[in-house]
Amino acid sequence: MLDAFVALGRDVWARPTTGVGGEHVFHITGVQRLFEVADFYADLGQSWLLSEDARNVDRHGHRHQLRIVVLGDRVLRVCEHVQNDPDAPCNEARGTVSTLLPAGALSARHSAIAVHATRALGLPLVRAHPDRAASGAVDGTGC
């Protein structure tokens, strides 16, 4: 666990392996907090994982995330998530504001990344986080 924390740059997110609406998700930047979170999950008997922070914080301290729904070779929907608390997950249940963007708002580069991520996973429908897609930050849910 400590080796993974260090390898991921000491700026990580811990989350349950099964999603629970952003609950029990922690931003961790220190070793002491890492062990506190590990104990928290152990007390719950919850499986969990660590992922590298996306560093998607703007100059105002807000986290931004795009949620992209892809079907086949087409981007069907794009939602922007903005979280005012940089230590909270980009989840509506945790205060994130989700805005549906107009069709065509996504750059050609991000559209291509989303489509390629879908193909790489072999899924017909996938939500991709385009700034992190190359490192595997994708999941199989919609916006």
Coordinates of C-alpha atoms in Angstrom, one line a residue:
M1 CA 0.0 0.0 0.0
L2 CA 2.8 2.5 0.9
D3 CA 4.7 1.5 -2.2
A4 CA 1.7 2.2 -4.4
F5 CA 1.1 5.6 -2.6
V6 CA 4.7 6.6 -3.3
A7 CA 4.7 5.2 -6.9
L8 CA 1.5 7.3 -7.6
G9 CA 3.2 10.5 -6.5
R10 CA 1.9 10.8 -2.9
D11 CA -1.3 12.5 -4.2
V12 CA -4.0 9.9 -4.6
W13 CA -7.6 9.1 -4.2
A14 CA -8.8 6.1 -2.2
R15 CA -12.2 4.7 -3.1
P16 CA -14.3 1.6 -2.6
T17 CA -14.0 -1.0 -5.4
T18 CA -17.8 -0.8 -5.7
G19 CA -19.2 2.7 -6.2
V20 CA -21.4 4.2 -3.5
G21 CA -22.3 7.7 -4.9
G22 CA -19.0 9.3 -3.9
E23 CA -19.3 8.1 -0.3
H24 CA -16.1 6.8 1.4
V25 CA -13.9 8.5 -1.1
F26 CA -10.8 10.2 0.2
H27 CA -8.1 12.5 -1.2
I28 CA -4.8 11.5 0.4
T29 CA -1.5 13.5 0.3
G30 CA 0.1 12.2 3.5
V31 CA 1.3 8.9 4.9
Q32 CA -0.6 9.3 8.2
R33 CA -3.8 9.9 6.3
L34 CA -3.2 6.9 4.1
F35 CA -3.0 4.6 7.2
E36 CA -6.1 6.2 8.7
V37 CA -8.1 5.6 5.5
A38 CA -6.7 2.0 5.3
D39 CA -8.0 1.4 8.9
F40 CA -11.3 3.0 8.0
Y41 CA -11.9 0.5 5.1
A42 CA -10.6 -2.4 7.3
D43 CA -13.2 -1.5 9.9
L44 CA -15.9 -1.6 7.3
G45 CA -14.6 -4.7 5.7
Q46 CA -14.6 -2.8 2.4
S47 CA -12.3 -3.6 -0.6
W48 CA -10.7 -0.4 -1.9
L49 CA -8.2 1.0 -4.4
L50 CA -5.8 3.9 -4.9
S51 CA -5.7 6.0 -8.0
E52 CA -3.4 8.9 -9.0
D53 CA -4.9 12.4 -8.6
A54 CA -5.9 13.7 -12.0
R55 CA -4.6 17.2 -11.2
N56 CA -7.7 18.6 -12.7
V57 CA -7.9 21.7 -10.4
D58 CA -8.2 25.1 -12.0
R59 CA -6.6 28.4 -10.8
H60 CA -9.6 29.0 -8.6
G61 CA -9.2 25.7 -6.8
H62 CA -12.2 24.0 -8.4
R63 CA -11.9 20.4 -9.8
H64 CA -13.2 20.0 -13.4
Q65 CA -14.1 16.7 -15.0
L66 CA -15.7 15.8 -18.3
R67 CA -18.0 12.7 -18.3
I68 CA -18.4 11.5 -21.9
V69 CA -20.9 8.9 -23.1
V70 CA -19.8 7.0 -26.2
L71 CA -21.7 4.5 -28.3
G72 CA -19.7 2.8 -31.0
D73 CA -17.7 5.5 -32.7
R74 CA -19.9 8.4 -31.6
V75 CA -19.8 10.7 -28.6
L76 CA -23.5 10.9 -27.5
R77 CA -23.3 13.1 -24.5
V78 CA -20.8 15.3 -22.6
C79 CA -21.3 16.5 -19.0
E80 CA -18.9 18.9 -17.2
H81 CA -18.6 18.3 -13.5
V82 CA -17.3 21.1 -11.3
Q83 CA -16.4 20.5 -7.7
N84 CA -15.6 23.6 -5.5
D85 CA -13.9 21.5 -2.9
P86 CA -10.6 20.1 -4.4
D87 CA -10.5 17.4 -1.7
A88 CA -14.0 16.1 -2.5
P89 CA -14.9 13.7 -5.3
C90 CA -16.4 15.0 -8.5
N91 CA -19.8 13.4 -7.7
E92 CA -23.1 15.2 -7.6
A93 CA -24.0 13.5 -4.4
R94 CA -20.9 15.3 -2.9
G95 CA -21.7 18.8 -4.1
T96 CA -20.4 18.7 -7.7
V97 CA -22.4 20.7 -10.2
S98 CA -23.1 18.8 -13.4
T99 CA -23.8 20.7 -16.6
L100 CA -24.8 19.1 -19.9
L101 CA -22.7 20.6 -22.6
P102 CA -24.0 21.2 -26.1
A103 CA -23.3 18.7 -28.9
G104 CA -20.0 19.4 -30.5
A105 CA -18.5 21.1 -27.4
L106 CA -15.9 18.3 -27.0
S107 CA -12.7 18.8 -29.0
A108 CA -11.8 16.3 -31.7
R109 CA -8.9 15.1 -29.6
H110 CA -11.0 14.4 -26.5
S111 CA -13.7 12.8 -28.7
A112 CA -11.0 10.5 -30.2
I113 CA -9.6 9.6 -26.8
A114 CA -13.1 8.7 -25.5
V115 CA -13.8 6.5 -28.6
H116 CA -10.4 4.8 -28.3
A117 CA -10.9 4.2 -24.6
T118 CA -14.3 2.6 -25.3
R119 CA -12.7 0.3 -27.9
A120 CA -9.7 -0.6 -25.6
L121 CA -12.1 -1.8 -22.9
G122 CA -14.4 -3.6 -25.4
L123 CA -17.4 -1.9 -24.0
P124 CA -20.3 -0.7 -26.1
L125 CA -21.1 2.2 -23.7
V126 CA -18.4 3.8 -21.5
R127 CA -17.8 7.1 -19.6
A128 CA -14.3 8.3 -20.1
H129 CA -12.3 10.9 -18.2
P130 CA -10.3 12.2 -21.2
D131 CA -7.4 13.8 -19.4
R132 CA -6.7 10.5 -17.7
A133 CA -7.9 8.0 -20.3
A134 CA -4.4 6.9 -21.2
S135 CA -3.8 5.8 -17.6
G136 CA -7.1 3.9 -17.4
A137 CA -9.4 6.4 -15.7
V138 CA -12.5 5.1 -17.4
D139 CA -15.6 3.4 -16.1
G140 CA -18.7 1.8 -17.5
T141 CA -21.4 4.2 -16.3
G142 CA -23.2 7.2 -17.9
C143 CA -23.3 10.9 -16.9

